[in-house]
PDB file of N, CA and C in Angstrom:
ATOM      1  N   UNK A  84      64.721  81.873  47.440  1.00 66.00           N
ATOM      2  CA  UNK A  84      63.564  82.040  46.574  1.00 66.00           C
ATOM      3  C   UNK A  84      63.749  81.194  45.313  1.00 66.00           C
ATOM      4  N   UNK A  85      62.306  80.828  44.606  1.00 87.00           N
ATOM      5  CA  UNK A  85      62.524  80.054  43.292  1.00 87.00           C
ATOM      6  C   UNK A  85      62.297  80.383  42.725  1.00 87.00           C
ATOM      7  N   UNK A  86      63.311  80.807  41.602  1.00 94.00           N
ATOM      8  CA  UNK A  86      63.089  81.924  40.933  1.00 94.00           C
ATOM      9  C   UNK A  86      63.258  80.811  39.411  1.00 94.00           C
ATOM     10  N   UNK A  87      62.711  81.331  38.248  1.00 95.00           N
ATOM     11  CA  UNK A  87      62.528  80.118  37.189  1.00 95.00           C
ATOM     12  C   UNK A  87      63.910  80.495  36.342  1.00 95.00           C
ATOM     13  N   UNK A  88      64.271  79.298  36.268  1.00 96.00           N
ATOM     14  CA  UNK A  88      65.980  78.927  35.732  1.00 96.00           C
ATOM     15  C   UNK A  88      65.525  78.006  34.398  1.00 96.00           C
ATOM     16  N   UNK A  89      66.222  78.387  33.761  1.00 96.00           N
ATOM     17  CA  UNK A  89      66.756  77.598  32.424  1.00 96.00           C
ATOM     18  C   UNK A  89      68.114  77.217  32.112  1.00 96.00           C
ATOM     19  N   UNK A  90      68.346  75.623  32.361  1.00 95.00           N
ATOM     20  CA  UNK A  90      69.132  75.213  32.671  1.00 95.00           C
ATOM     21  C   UNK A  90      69.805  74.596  31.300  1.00 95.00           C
ATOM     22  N   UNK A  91      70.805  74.870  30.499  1.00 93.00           N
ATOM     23  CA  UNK A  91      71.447  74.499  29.326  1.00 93.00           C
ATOM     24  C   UNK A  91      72.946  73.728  29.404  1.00 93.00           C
ATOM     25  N   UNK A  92      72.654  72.113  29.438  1.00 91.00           N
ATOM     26  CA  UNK A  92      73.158  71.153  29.240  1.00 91.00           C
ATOM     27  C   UNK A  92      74.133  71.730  27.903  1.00 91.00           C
ATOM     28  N   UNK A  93      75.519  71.885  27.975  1.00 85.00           N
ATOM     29  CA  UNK A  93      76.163  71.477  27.050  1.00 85.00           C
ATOM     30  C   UNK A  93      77.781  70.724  27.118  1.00 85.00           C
ATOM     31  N   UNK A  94      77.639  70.469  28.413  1.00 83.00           N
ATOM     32  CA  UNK A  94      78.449  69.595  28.604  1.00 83.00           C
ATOM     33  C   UNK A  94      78.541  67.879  27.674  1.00 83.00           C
ATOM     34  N   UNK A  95      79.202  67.672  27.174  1.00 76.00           N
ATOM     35  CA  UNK A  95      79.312  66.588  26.033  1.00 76.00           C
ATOM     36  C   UNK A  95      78.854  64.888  26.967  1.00 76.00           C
ATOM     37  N   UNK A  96      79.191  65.151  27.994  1.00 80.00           N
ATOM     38  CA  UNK A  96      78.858  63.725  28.822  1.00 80.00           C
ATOM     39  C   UNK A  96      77.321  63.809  28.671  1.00 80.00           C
ATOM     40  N   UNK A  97      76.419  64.790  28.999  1.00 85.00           N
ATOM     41  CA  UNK A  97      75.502  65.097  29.780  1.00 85.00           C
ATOM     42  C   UNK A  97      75.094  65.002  31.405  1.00 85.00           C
ATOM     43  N   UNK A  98      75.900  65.597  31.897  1.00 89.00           N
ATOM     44  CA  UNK A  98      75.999  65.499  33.402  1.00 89.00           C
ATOM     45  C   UNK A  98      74.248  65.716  33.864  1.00 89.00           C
ATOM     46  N   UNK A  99      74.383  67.211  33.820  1.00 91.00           N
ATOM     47  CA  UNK A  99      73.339  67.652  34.341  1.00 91.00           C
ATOM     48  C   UNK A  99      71.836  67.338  33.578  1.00 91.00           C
ATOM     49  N   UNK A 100      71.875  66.777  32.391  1.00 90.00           N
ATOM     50  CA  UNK A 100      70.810  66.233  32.113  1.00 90.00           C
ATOM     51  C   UNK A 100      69.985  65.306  33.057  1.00 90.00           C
ATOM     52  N   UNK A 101      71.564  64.091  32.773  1.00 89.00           N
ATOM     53  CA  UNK A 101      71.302  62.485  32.867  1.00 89.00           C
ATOM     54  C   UNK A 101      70.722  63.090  34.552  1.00 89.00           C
ATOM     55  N   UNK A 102      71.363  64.214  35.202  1.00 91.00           N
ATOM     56  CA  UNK A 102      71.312  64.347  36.993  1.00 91.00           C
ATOM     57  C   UNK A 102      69.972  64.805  37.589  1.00 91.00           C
ATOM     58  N   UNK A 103      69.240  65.157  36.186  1.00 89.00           N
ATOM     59  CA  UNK A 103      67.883  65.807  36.669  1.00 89.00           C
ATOM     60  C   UNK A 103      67.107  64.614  36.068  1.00 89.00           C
ATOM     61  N   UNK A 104      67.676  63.133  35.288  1.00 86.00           N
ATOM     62  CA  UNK A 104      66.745  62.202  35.104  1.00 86.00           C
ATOM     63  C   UNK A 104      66.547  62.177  33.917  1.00 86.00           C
ATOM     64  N   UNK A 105      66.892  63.217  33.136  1.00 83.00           N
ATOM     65  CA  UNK A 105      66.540  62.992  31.160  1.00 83.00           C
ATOM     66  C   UNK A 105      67.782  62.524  30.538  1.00 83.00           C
ATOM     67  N   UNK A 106      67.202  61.080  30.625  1.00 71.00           N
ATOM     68  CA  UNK A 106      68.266  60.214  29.565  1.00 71.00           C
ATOM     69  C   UNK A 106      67.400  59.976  28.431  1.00 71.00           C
ATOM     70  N   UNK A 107      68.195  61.614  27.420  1.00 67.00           N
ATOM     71  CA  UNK A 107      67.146  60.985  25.805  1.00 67.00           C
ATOM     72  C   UNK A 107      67.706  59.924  25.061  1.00 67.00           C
ATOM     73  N   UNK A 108      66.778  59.730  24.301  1.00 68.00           N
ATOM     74  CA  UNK A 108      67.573  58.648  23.339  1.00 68.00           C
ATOM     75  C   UNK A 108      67.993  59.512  22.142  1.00 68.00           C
ATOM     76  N   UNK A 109      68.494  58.592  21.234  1.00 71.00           N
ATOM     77  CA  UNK A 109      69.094  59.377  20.035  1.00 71.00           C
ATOM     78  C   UNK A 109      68.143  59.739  19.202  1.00 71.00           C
ATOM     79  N   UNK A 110      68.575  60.793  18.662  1.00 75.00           N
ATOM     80  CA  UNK A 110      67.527  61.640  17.732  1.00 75.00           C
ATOM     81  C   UNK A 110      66.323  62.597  18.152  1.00 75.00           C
ATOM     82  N   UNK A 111      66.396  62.471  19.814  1.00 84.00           N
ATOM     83  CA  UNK A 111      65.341  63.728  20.451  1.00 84.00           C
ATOM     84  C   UNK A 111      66.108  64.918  20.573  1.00 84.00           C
ATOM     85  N   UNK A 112      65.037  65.726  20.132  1.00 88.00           N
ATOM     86  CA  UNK A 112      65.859  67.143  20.073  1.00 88.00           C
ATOM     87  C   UNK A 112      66.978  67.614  21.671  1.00 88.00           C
ATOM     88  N   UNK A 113      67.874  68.050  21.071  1.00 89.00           N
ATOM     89  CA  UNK A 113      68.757  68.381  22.443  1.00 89.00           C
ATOM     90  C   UNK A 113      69.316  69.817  21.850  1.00 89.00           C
ATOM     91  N   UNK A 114      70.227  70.527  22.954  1.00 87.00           N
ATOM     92  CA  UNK A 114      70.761  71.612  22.890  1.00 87.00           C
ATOM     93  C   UNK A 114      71.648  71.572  21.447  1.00 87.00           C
ATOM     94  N   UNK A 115      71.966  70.702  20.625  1.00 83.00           N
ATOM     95  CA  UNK A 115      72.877  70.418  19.392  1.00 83.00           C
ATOM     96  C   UNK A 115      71.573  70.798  18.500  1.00 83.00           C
ATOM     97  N   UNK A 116      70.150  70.778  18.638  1.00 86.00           N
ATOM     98  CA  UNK A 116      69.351  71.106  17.643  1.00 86.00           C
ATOM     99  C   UNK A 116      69.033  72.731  17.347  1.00 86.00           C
ATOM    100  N   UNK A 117      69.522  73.076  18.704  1.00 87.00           N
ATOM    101  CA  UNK A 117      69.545  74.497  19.104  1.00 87.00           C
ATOM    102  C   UNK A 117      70.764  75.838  18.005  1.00 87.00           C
ATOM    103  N   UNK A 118      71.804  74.406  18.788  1.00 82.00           N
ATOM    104  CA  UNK A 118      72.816  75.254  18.536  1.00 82.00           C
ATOM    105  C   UNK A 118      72.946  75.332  16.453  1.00 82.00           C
ATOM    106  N   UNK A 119      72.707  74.341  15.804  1.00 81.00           N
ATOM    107  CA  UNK A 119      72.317  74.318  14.516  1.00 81.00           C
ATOM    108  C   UNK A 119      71.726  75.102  13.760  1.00 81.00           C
ATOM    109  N   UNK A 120      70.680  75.416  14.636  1.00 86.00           N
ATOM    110  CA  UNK A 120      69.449  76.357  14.513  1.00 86.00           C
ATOM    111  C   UNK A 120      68.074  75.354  13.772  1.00 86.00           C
ATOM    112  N   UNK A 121      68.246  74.370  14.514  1.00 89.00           N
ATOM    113  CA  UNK A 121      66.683  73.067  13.629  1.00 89.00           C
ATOM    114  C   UNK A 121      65.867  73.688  14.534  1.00 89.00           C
ATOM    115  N   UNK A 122      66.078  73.795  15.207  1.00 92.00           N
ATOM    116  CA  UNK A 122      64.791  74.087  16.816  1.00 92.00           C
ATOM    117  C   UNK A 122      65.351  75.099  17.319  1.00 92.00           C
ATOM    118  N   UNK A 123      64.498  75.726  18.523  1.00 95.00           N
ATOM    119  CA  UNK A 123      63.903  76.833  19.277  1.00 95.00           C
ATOM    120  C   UNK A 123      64.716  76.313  20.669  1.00 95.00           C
ATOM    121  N   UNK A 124      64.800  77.134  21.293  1.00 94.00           N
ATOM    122  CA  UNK A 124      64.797  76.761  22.898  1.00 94.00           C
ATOM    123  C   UNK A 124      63.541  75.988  23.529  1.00 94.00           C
ATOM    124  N   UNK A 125      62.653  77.179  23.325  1.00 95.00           N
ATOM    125  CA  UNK A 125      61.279  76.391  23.425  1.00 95.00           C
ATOM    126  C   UNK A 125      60.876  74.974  23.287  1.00 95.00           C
ATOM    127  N   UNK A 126      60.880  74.281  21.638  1.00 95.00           N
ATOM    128  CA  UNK A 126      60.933  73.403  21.100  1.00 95.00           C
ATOM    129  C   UNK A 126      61.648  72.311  22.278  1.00 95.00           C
ATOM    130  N   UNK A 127      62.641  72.719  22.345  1.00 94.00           N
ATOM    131  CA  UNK A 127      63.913  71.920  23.093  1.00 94.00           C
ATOM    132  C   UNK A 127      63.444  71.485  24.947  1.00 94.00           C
ATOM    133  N   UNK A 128      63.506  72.437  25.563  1.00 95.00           N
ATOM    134  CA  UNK A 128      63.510  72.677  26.878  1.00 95.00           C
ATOM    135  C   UNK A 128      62.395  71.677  27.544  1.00 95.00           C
ATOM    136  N   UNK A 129      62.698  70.970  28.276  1.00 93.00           N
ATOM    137  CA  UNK A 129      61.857  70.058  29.113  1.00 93.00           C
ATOM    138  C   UNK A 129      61.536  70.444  30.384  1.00 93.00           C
ATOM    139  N   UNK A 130      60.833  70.039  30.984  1.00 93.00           N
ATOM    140  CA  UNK A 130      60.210  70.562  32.742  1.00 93.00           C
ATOM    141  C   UNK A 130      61.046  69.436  33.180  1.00 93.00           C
ATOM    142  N   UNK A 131      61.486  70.368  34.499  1.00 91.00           N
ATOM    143  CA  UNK A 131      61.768  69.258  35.095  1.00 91.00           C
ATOM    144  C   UNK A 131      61.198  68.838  37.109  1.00 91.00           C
ATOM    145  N   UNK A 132      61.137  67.851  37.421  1.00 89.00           N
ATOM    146  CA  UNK A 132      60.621  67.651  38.899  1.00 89.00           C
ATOM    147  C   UNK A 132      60.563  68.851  39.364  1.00 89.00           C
ATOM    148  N   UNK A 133      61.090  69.907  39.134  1.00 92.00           N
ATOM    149  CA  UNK A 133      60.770  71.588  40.295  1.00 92.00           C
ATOM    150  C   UNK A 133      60.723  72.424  38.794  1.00 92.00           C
ATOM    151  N   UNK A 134      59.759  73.014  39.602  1.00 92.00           N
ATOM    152  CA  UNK A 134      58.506  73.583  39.140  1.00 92.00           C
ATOM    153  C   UNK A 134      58.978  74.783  38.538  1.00 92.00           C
ATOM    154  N   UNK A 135      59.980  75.311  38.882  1.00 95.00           N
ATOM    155  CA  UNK A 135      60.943  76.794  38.743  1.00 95.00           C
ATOM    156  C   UNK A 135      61.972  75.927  37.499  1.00 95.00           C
ATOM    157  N   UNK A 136      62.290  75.093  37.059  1.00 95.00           N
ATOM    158  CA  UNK A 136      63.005  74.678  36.701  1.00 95.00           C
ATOM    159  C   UNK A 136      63.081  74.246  35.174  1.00 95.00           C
ATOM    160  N   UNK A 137      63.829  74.781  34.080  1.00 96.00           N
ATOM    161  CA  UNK A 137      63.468  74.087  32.981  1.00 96.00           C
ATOM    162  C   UNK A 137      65.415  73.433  32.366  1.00 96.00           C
ATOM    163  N   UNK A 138      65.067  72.475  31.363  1.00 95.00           N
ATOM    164  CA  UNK A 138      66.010  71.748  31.097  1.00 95.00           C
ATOM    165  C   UNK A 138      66.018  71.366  29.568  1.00 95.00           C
ATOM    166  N   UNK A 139      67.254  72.200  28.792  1.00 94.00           N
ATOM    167  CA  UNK A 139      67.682  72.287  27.615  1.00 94.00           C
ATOM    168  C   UNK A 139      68.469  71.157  27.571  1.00 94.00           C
ATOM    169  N   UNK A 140      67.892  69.669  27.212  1.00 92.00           N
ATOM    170  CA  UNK A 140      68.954  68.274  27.407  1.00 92.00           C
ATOM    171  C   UNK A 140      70.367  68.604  26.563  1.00 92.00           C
ATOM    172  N   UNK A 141      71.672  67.748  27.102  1.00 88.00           N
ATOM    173  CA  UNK A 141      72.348  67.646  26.150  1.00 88.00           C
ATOM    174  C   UNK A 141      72.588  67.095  25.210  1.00 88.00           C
ATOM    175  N   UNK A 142      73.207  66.863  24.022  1.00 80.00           N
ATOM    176  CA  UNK A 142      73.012  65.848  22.819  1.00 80.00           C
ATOM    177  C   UNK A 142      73.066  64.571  23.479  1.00 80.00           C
ATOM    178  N   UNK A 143      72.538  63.803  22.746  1.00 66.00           N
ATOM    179  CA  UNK A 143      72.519  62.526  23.242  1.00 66.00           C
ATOM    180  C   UNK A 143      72.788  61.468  21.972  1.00 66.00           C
ATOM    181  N   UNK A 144      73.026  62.425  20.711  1.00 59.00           N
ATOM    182  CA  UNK A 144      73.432  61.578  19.276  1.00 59.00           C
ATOM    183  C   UNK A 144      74.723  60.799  19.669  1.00 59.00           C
ATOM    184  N   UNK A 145      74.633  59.365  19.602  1.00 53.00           N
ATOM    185  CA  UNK A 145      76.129  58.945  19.061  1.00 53.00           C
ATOM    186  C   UNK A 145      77.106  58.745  17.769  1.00 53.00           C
ATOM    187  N   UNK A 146      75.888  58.979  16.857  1.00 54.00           N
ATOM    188  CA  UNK A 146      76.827  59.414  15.470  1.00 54.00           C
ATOM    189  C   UNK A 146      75.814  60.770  14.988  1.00 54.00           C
ATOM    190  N   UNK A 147      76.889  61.456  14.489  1.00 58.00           N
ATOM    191  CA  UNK A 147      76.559  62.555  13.834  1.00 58.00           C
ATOM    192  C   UNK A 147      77.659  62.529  12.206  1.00 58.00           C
ATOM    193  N   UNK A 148      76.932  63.097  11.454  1.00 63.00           N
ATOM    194  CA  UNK A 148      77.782  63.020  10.313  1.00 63.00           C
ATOM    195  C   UNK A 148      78.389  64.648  10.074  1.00 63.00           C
ATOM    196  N   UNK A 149      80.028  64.150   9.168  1.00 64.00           N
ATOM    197  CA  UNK A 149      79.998  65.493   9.138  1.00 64.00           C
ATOM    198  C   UNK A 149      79.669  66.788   9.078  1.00 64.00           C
ATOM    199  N   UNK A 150      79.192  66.699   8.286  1.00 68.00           N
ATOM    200  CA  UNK A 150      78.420  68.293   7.987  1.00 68.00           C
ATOM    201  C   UNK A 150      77.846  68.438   9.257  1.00 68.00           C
ATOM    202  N   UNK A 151      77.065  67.815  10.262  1.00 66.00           N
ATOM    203  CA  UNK A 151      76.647  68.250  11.774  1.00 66.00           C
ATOM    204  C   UNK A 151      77.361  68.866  12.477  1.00 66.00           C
ATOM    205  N   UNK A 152      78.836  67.674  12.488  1.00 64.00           N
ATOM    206  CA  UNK A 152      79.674  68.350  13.384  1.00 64.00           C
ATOM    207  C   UNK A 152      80.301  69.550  12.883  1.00 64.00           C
ATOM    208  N   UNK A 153      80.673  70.212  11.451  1.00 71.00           N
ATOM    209  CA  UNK A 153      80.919  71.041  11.180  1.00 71.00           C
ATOM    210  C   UNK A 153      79.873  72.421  11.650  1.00 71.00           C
ATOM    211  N   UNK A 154      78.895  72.475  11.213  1.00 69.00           N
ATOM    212  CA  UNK A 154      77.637  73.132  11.398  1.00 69.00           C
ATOM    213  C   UNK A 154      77.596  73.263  13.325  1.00 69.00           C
ATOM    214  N   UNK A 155      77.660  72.034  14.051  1.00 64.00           N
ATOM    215  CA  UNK A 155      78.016  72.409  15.416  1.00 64.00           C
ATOM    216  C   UNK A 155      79.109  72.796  15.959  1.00 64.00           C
ATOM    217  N   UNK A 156      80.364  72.935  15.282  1.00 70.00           N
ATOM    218  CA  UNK A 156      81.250  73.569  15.883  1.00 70.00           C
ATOM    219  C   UNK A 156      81.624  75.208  15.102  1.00 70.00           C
ATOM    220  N   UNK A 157      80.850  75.284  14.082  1.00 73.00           N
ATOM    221  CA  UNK A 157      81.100  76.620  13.493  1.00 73.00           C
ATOM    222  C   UNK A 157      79.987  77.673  14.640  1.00 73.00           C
ATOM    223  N   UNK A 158      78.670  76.719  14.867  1.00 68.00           N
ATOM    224  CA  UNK A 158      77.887  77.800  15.705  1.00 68.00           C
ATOM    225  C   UNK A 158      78.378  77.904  17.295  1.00 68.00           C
ATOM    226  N   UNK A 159      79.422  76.873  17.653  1.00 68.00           N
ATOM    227  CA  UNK A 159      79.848  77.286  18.775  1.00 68.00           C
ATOM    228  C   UNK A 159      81.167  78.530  19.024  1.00 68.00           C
ATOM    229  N   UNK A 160      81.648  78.404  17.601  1.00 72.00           N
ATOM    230  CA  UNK A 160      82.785  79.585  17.616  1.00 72.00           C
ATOM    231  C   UNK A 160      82.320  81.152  17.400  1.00 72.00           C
ATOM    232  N   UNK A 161      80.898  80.855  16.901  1.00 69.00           N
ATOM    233  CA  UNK A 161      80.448  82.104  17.141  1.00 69.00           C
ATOM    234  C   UNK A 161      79.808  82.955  18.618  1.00 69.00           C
ATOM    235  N   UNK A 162      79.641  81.980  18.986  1.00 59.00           N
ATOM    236  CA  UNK A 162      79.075  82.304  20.113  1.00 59.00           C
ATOM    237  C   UNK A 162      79.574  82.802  21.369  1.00 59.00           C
TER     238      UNK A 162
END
């Protein structure tokens, strides 16, 4: 059965993004806007080819400045 999945990229390569076809560019919201708290899931989450299927991209920034990466690794230790 297809049951509707929300699928959250946070693998640092972006495997499962790039594998469902969303290669963002830099500066589109991704799961790092999430985890910050700039954006929503909502905001974030893309459709993808199946219909049951949604897709929280992974970052796709290649520079981030400190304070980001601080701010993204403090909300991942909470979690």
């Amino acid at each position: 059965a297809e049951k509707r999945t929300l699928l959250i990229d946070l693998d640092p390569q972006g495997n499962a993004s790039s594998g469902f076809g969303l290669l963002g560019e830099e500066g589109e919201p991704s799961v790092y806007h999430v985890v910050i708290g700039k954006r929503s899931i909502a905001e974030v989450a893309r459709k993808s080819a199946l219909a049951f299927l949604d897709i929280v991209p992974a970052v796709f920034e290649t520079t981030l400045d400190a304070g980001d990466v601080r701010a993204w690794r403090a909300s991942l230790s909470r979690a």
